Every structure is written in C-alpha cells, then in structure tokens.
Coordinates of C-alpha atoms in Angstrom, one line a residue:
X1 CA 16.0 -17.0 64.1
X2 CA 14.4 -19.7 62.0
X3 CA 12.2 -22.4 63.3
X4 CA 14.5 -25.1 62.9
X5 CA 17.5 -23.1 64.5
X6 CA 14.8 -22.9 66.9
X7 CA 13.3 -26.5 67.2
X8 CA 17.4 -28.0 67.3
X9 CA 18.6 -25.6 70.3
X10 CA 15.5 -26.7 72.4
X11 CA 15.7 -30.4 71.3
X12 CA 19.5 -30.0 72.5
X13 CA 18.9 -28.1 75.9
X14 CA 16.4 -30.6 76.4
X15 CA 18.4 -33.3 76.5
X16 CA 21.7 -31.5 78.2
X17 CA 19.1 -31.1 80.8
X18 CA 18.0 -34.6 80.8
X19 CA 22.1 -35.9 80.8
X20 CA 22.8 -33.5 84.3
X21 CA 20.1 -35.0 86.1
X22 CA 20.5 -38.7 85.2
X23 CA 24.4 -37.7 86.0
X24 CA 23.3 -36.7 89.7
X25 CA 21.4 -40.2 90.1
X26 CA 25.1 -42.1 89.1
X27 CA 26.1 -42.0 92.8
X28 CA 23.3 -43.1 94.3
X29 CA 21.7 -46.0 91.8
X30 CA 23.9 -47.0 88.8
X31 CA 21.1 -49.0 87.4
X32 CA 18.6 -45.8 86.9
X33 CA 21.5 -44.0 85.2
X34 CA 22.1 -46.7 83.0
X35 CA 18.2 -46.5 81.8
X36 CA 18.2 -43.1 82.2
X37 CA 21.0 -42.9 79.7
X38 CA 19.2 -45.3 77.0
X39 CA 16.0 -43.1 77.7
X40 CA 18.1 -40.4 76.6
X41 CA 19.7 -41.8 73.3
X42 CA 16.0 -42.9 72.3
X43 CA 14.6 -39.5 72.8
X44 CA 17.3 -38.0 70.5
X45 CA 16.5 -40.9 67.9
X46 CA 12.9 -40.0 68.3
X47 CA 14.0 -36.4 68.1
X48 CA 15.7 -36.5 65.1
X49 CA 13.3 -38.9 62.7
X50 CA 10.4 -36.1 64.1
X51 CA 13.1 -33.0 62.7
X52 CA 13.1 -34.7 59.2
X53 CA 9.6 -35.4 59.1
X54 CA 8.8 -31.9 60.2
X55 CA 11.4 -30.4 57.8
X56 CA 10.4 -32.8 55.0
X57 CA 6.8 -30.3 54.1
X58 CA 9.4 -27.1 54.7
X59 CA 11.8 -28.6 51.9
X60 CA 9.1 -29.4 49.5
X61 CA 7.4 -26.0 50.5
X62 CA 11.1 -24.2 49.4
X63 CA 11.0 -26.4 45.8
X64 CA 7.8 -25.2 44.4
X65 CA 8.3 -21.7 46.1
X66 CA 11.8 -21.6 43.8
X67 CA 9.9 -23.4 41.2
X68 CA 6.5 -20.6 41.4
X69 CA 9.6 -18.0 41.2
X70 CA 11.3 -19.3 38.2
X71 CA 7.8 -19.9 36.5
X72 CA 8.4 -23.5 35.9
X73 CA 4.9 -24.7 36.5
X74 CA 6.1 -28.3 35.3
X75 CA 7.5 -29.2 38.7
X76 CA 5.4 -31.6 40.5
X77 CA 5.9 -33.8 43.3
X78 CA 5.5 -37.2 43.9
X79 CA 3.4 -38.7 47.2
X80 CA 5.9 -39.9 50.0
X81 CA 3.2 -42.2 51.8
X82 CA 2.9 -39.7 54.8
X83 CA -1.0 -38.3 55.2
X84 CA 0.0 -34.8 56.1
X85 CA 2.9 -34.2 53.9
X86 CA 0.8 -35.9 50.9
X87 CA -2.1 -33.6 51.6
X88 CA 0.4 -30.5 51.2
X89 CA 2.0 -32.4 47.5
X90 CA -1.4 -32.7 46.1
X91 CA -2.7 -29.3 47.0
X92 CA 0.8 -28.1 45.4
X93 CA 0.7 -30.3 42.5
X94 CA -3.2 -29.2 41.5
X95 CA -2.3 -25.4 41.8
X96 CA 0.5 -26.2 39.4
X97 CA -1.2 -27.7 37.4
X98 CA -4.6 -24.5 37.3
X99 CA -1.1 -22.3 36.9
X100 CA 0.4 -24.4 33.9
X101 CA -3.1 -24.7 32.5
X102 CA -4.1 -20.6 33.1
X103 CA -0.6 -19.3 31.3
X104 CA -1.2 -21.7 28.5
X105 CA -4.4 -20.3 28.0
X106 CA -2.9 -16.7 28.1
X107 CA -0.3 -17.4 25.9
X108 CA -2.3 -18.7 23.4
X109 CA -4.4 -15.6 23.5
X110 CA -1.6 -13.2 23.7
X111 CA -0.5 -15.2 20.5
X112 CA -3.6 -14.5 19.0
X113 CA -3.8 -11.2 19.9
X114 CA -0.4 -10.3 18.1
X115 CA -1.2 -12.3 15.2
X116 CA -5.1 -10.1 15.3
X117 CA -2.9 -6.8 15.7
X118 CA -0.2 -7.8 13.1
X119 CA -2.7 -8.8 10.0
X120 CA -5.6 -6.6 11.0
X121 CA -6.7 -4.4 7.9
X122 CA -7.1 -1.9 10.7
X123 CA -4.3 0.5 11.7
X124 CA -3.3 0.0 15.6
X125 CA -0.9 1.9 17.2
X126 CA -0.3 0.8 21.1
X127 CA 1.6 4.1 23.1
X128 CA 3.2 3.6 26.3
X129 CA 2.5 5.2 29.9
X130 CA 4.2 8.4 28.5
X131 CA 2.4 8.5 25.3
X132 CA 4.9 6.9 23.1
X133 CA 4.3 4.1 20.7
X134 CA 5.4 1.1 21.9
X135 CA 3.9 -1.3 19.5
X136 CA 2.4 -0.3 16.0
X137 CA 1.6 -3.2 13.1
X138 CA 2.0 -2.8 9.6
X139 CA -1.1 -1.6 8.3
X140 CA -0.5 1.5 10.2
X141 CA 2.7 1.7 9.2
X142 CA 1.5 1.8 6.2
X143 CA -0.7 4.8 6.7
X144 CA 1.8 7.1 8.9
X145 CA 4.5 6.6 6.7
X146 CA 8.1 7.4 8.2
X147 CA 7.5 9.8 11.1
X148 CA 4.5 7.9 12.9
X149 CA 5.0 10.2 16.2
X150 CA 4.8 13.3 14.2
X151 CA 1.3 12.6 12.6
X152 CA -0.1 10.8 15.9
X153 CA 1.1 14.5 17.8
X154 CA -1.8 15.7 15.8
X155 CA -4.5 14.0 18.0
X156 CA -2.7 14.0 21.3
X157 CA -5.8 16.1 22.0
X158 CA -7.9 13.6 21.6
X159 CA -9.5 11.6 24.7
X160 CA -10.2 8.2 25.2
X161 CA -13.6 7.6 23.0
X162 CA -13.1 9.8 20.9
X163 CA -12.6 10.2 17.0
X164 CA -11.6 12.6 14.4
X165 CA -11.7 12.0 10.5
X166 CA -9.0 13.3 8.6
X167 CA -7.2 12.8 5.0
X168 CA -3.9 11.6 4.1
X169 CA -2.8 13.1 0.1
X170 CA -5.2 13.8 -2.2
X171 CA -7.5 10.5 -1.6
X172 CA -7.3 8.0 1.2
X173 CA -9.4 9.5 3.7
X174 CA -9.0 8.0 7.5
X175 CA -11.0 7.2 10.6
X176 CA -8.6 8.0 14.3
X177 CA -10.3 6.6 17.2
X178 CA -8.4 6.9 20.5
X179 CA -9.2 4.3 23.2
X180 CA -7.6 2.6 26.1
X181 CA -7.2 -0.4 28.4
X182 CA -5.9 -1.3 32.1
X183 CA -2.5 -2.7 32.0
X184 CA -1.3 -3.6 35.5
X185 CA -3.7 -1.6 37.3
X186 CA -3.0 1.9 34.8
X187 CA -4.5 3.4 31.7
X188 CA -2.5 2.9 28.4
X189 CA -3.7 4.5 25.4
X190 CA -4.2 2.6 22.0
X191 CA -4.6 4.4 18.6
X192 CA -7.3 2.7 15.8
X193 CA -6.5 3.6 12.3
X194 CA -9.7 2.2 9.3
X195 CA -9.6 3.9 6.5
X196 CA -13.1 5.0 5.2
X197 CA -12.0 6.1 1.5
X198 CA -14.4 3.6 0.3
X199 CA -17.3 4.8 2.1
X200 CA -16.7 8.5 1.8
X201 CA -16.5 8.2 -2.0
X202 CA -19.5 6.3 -2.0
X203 CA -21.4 8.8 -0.2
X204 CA -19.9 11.4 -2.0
X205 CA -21.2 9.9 -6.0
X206 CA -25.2 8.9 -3.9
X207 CA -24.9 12.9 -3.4
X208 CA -23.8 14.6 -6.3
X209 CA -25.6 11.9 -8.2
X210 CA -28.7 13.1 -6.7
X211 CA -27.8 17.1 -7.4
X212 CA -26.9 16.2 -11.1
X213 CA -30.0 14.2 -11.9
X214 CA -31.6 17.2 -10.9
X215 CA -30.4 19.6 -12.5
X216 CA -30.2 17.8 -15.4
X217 CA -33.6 17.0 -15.5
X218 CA -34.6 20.6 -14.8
X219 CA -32.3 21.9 -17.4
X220 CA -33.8 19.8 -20.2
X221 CA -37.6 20.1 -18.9
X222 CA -36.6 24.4 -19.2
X223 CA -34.0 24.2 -22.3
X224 CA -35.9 21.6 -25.0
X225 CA -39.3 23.5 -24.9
X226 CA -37.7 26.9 -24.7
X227 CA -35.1 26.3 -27.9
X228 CA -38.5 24.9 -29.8
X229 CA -40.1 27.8 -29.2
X230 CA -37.1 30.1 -30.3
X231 CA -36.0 27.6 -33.2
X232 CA -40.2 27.9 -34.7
X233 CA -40.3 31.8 -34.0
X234 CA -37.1 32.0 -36.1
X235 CA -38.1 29.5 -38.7
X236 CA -41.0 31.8 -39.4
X237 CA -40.3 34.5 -41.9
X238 CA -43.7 37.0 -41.2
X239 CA -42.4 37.6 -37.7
X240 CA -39.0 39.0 -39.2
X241 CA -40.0 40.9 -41.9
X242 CA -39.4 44.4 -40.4
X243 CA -35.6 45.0 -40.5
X244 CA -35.6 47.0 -37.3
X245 CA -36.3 43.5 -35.5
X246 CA -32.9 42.2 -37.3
X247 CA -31.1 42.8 -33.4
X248 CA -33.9 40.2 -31.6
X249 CA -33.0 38.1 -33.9
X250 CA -29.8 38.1 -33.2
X251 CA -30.7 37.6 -29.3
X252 CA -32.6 35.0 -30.3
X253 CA -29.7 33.1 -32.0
X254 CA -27.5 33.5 -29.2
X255 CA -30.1 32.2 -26.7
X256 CA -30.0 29.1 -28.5
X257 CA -26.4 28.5 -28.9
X258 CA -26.1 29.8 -24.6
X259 CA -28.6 26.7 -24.3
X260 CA -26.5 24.2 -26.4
X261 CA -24.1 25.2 -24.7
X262 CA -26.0 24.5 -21.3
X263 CA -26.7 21.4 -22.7
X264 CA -23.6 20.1 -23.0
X265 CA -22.7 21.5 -19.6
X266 CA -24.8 18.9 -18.1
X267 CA -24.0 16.6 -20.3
X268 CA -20.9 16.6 -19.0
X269 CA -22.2 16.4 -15.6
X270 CA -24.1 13.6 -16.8
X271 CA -21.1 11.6 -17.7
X272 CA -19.6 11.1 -13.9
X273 CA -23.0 9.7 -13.3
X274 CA -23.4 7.2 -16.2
X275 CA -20.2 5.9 -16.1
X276 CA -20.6 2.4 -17.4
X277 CA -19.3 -1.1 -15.6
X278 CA -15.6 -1.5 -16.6
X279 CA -15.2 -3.6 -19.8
X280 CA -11.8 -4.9 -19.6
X281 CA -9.8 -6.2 -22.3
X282 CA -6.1 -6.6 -23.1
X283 CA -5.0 -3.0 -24.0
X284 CA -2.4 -1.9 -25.7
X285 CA -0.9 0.7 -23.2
X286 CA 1.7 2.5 -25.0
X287 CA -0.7 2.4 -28.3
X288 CA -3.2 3.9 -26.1
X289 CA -0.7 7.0 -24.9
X290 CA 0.1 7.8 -28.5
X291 CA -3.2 7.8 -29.4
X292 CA -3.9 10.4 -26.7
X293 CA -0.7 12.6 -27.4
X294 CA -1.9 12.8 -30.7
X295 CA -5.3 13.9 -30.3
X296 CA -3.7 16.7 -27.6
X297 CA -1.2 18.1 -29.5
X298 CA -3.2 20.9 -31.4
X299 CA -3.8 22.1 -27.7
X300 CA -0.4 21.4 -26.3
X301 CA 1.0 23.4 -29.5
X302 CA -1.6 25.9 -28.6
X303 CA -0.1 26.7 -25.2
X304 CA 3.6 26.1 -26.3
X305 CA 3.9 22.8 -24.9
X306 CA 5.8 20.1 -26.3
X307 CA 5.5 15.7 -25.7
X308 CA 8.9 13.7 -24.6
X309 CA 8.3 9.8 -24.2
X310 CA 10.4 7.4 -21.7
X311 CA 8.3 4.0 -22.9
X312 CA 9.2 0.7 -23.9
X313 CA 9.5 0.1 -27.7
X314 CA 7.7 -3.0 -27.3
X315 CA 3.9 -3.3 -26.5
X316 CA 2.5 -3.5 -23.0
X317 CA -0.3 -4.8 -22.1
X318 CA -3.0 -4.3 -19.5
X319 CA -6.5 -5.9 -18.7
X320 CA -8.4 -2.1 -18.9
X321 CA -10.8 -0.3 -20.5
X322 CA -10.1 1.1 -23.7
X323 CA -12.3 4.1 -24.2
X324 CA -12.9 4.7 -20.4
X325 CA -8.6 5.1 -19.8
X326 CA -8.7 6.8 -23.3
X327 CA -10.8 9.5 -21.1
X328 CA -8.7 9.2 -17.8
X329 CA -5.2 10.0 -19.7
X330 CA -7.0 12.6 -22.1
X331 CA -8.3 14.5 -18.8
X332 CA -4.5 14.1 -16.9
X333 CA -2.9 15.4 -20.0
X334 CA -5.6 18.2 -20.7
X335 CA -5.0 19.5 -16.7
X336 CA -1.0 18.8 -17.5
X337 CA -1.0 21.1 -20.1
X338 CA -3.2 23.8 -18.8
X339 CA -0.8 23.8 -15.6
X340 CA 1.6 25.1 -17.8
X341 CA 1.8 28.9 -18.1
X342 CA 4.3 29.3 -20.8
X343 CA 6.3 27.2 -23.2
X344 CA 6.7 23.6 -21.3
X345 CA 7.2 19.6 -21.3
X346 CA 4.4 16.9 -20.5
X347 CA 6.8 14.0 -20.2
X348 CA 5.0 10.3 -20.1
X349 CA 7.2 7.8 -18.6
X350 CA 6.6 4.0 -18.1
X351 CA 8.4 1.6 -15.9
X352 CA 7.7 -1.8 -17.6
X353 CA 8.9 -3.6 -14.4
X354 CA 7.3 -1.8 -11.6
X355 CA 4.1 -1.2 -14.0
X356 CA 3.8 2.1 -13.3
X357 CA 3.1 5.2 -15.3
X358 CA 4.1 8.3 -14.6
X359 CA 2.9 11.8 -16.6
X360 CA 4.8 14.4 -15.8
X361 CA 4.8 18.7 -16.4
X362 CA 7.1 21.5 -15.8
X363 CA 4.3 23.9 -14.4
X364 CA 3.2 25.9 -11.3
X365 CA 2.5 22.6 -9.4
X366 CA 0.1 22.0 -6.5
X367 CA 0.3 23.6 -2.9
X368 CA -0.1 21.7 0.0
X369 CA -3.3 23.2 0.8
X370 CA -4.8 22.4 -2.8
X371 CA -3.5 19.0 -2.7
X372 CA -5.7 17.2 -0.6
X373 CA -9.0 18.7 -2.5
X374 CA -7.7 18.1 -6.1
X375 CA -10.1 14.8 -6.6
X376 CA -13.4 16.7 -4.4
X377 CA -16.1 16.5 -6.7
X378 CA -17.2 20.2 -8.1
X379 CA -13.7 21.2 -6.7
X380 CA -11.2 23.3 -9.7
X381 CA -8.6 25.5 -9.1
X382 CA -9.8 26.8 -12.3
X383 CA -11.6 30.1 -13.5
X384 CA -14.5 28.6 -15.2
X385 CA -13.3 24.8 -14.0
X386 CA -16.4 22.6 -13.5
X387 CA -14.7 20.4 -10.7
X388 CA -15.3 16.9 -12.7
X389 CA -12.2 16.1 -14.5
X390 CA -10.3 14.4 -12.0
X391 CA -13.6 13.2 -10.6
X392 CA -14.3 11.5 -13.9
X393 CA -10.1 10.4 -13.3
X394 CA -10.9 9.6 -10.1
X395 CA -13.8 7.3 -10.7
X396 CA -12.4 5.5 -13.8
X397 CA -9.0 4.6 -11.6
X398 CA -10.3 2.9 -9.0
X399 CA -13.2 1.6 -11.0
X400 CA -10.1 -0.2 -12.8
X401 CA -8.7 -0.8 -9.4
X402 CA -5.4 1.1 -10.1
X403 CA -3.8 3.2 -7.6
X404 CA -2.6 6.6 -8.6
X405 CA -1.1 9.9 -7.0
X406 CA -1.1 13.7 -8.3
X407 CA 1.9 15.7 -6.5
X408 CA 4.1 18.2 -6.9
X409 CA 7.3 16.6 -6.0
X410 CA 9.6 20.0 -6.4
X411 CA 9.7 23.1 -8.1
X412 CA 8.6 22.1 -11.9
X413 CA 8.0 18.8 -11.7
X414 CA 3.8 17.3 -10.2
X415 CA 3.9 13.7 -11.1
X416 CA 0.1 12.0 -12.3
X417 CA 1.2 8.0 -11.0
X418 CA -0.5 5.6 -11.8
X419 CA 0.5 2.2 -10.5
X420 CA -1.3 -0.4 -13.2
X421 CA -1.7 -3.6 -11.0

C-alpha cells in the first residue's frame, strides 16, 4: 500500500471516529456538538492543505526520477517558497546540473575519441565480448583489406600485451599489438595496427650498408695490390722466357680477369649504397620506356621474348629522375624477361588517368611463399642472383615516393605496378 493510500485512510478513520463521538454528545448538549462539528471540518481543512504539502516533495521527487530516466538533465525546478520542499529543489537542481555538466564532458570526449580512432595513422580494430570486431577505422581497413576477421584469426593467440611483427605482400611490413580495456565492468580486447615499413627498411640499408663497405673495402685493399703484382710479373718478358711456363701464364691472366670481375661484383654492391639524392625533373615517361626497350631488346631477342606497348601516343610527364628510373625499369624488365623460360611477351601498359604503370610477362610467376621476400636485400630466386636488383628497385621507388607492387595475378600474367603519384 502506498503512503498516501496510507496517510488518506487514517486521516478518514480519524475523523469517522471523531463524527461518532460528537454524534453521542447531540442528546445531551447541542452546543458541544455544534463545536464539535466545526472542530471536525477544520481538522479535515488542516488535513488536507498538510496532504498537498506532504505530497508536493513526492511529486517533484516523481518529475526528476522520470526526468533522470529519460536522461533529460535539463529539467529543473523552480523554488515554491517552502524551506523543506526548497531544500529538496535545490539539492535536485545542483545534481542536474553535475549530471548535465559530467555527460557533456563525456560526450565531448567520446567525440574525440572517434574522431582520434577514425583519422589515426594507426590501424585500430575494437572486437566485441566474443572476439568479433565491432568497430575498425579506416587505416586498418586499409591494411586488412576485404576479409579483416580472417587476417585478425591469425593472432587470436595473442594475449593482452603482447605483439607480433608480420608482413603484408612483398613490402609493407606491420607492427600487431593486442591490448584491452574495462567496459562495464569486463575485458574487451582492442587490436593496434602501425606499420613499421619505414623503419625496418631503414635498419635493413644501416646493415647491409655496413657489410658492403666492408667487403668492399677488403676486396680492393686484397684485389689492387694483388692485380699489380700479376699485371708487373706479366709485363716482364725474362720471367716468361721458358715456353714450359706458357700454362702460368695463362693462370695468371685469368686471375686478373676473376679479379675484374670481383671488382665489378662489388661495384655493384657498391651502387645500393651510393645511391645519390633524387634529382627530379620533368621526365618524359613514355620517352624513357622506349629508351629502355630498346637498350633490352638484344637480350629479350636472346631469350625469345618479344615488346607489346598499351601507351598514350602523346607525352607524359613526371617529376622523376631520369637516370635513376632509367635503372629501376632496366632492372624490372631485365628480371621480366629472365622469368620467361621460352619464347614470351613483356607487355608495358600505361593508364594516363590513374597514372599508373604496369609491366607485364607471360612467365613462371611468383609463389606465395617467394612473394613476400622478392625486395629482401641479398634475397634472388636466382642461380648466381646477387639479391640487389629489386633492392636497387626498391630503393629508387620509394626514394621517388611511388608506390609499386610485383605479383603474380594468374597463371602467366606477374604484374610490376607502379602507381606514379
């Protein structure tokens, strides 16, 4: 039963009570019921202004209740002049106001949150209680591609703290850390995505940079004294005079020309590590790819391979490098046509529009497994490959700032793209 069910049934059995006993004094002393009577119909007056004024409080009490419910924290209440019900308006009215404040402050900071998550250069994926992404911004989107749950399956594994370092295609190399925070009293799991490309090829040139000035300067500290010595024992005539010594001589010449040869091994180390700052200028670009079919047709005719052009017939123009993409396409054609077993196609395309270049071959293509070492420094899939072709690529690309791709997209047909802004 509520209180004011309560507080009305004993104000009226009160005053029932109060009507039968001033109904037994009628008889005996009219005058005492009369006052009896008006006693009575004051005390239900009385009664009654003391039920609003208790109820009043309850009512306002109900309000902000319905209001608190309905998160409307812009209800307030204005004073009524009574002490005790004003106390209760502005104790309600300040906690409105700490509410409206507090979820003003929290929205503005959810608000910033999502706008942190949605621009951040970072890769965030936010799973739900059951593992599933719930939220994931674009970056990292951008990173997982179409099937984001399939490549986050991969480091399920992987606890809260912890991180693993793994590469996506042939170049963009990736940081996964795996963290969490307390939402509503529980553990949800969030996925970090930074991409350490940057870094890792950095490290990677300070290393080999290191080995190659080394061995270079080893080799020519061992091969330039060693070929003078050779080059004055052959230049003098006394020592050779015996024809029985005709075969040393021999070994001698072939010593020198294994050193040359040595030499320009390391000299073509050498050039990874002396690339020079970029010098761009406005480049021809289709000028530049007939240039280099030209100078690789004696060894595309060599192998049985044959050129097929897709460009525009007027020029187009880049800001690059002349001499250093000179090198870049002469080293994706060289490894184009070398791919190719038998008789074949390099084909170079060029989409004007989307400025992107595309060289492509009909050979054995590029396994899975392969595909992700192709620009490793020292790495060839070669006999007697030295590893720094598509290093050399490598380096001159994003030296340029171009974005490129080497895959094998079906059965005879690997794609070298090379997006050109």
């Amino acid at each position: 039963m509520k209180l004011k069910t309560k507080y009305i049934l004993f104000i009226v059995v009160l005053h029932l009570v109060f009507l039968g006993l001033s109904y037994l004094i009628l008889e005996k002393n009219k005058i005492f019921f009369i006052i009896s009577e008006v006693l009575v119909i004051i005390s239900v007056l009385i009664s009654v202004r003391l039920y609003k004024q208790l109820v009043e409080p309850l009512n306002y009490l109900r309000e902000g209740i319905s209001a608190i419910n309905d998160r409307d924290f812009n209800v307030k209440f204005l004073p009524t002049g009574k002490k005790e019900t004003d106390e209760l308006i502005d104790v309600y009215n300040q906690m409105m106001d700490a509410l409206r404040e507090e979820r003003t402050k929290q929205e503005a900071q959810h608000f910033f949150l999502e706008k942190l998550i949605h621009t951040s250069p970072t890769g965030i994926v936010i799973l739900d209680y059951d593992n599933h992404i719930k939220q994931i911004n674009p970056k990292a989107e951008e990173i997982l591609g179409t099937s984001p749950e399939l490549l986050l399956a991969q480091f399920e594994p992987l606890k809260a703290g912890e991180s693993k370092t793994i590469r996506i295609g042939s170049l963009n190399t990736y940081k996964i850390q795996k963290s969490h925070f307390i939402d509503r009293g529980f553990p949800r799991m969030f996925v970090m995505i930074e991409e350490v490309t940057a870094e890792i090829f950095e490290a990677e040139k300070n290393a080999y940079g290191k080995v190659i000035r080394m061995m270079a300067h080893e080799v020519n500290n061992t091969v330039g004294p060693v070929n003078s010595i050779i080059n004055m024992a052959l230049d003098t005539d006394d020592i050779w005079a015996s024809a029985d010594k005709s075969s040393l001589k021999n070994a001698m010449y072939v010593a020198v020309a294994r050193n040359q040869n040595l030499n320009l091994f390391m000299r073509n180390f050498a050039d990874l590590v002396k690339l020079a700052p970029v010098n761009k200028l406005q480049v021809d670009l289709i000028a530049l790819i007939y240039s280099v079919s030209d100078f690789m047709l004696i060894k595309a005719k060599e192998n049985g391979v044959s050129f097929e052009f897709d460009l525009p017939v007027t020029p187009f123009y880049i800001s690059a490098d002349s001499q250093q993409m000179e090198q870049a396409l002469i080293n994706i054609v060289k490894n184009a046509i070398e791919a190719i077993e038998q008789e074949g196609v390099v084909k170079f395309g060029l989409d004007a529009k989307l400025k992107k270049l595309a060289i492509t071959d009909n050979g054995r293509g590029i396994s899975e497994d392969l595909s992700e070492q192709l620009f490793s420094p020292f790495f060839s899939t070669k006999k007697d490959g030295q590893g720094i072709g598509l290093t050399l690529v490598r380096e001159i690309l994003l030296n340029h700032g171009f974005l490129f791709s080497l895959k094998t997209l079906q059965p005879g047909q690997t794609d070298f793209v090379i997006q050109l802004s």
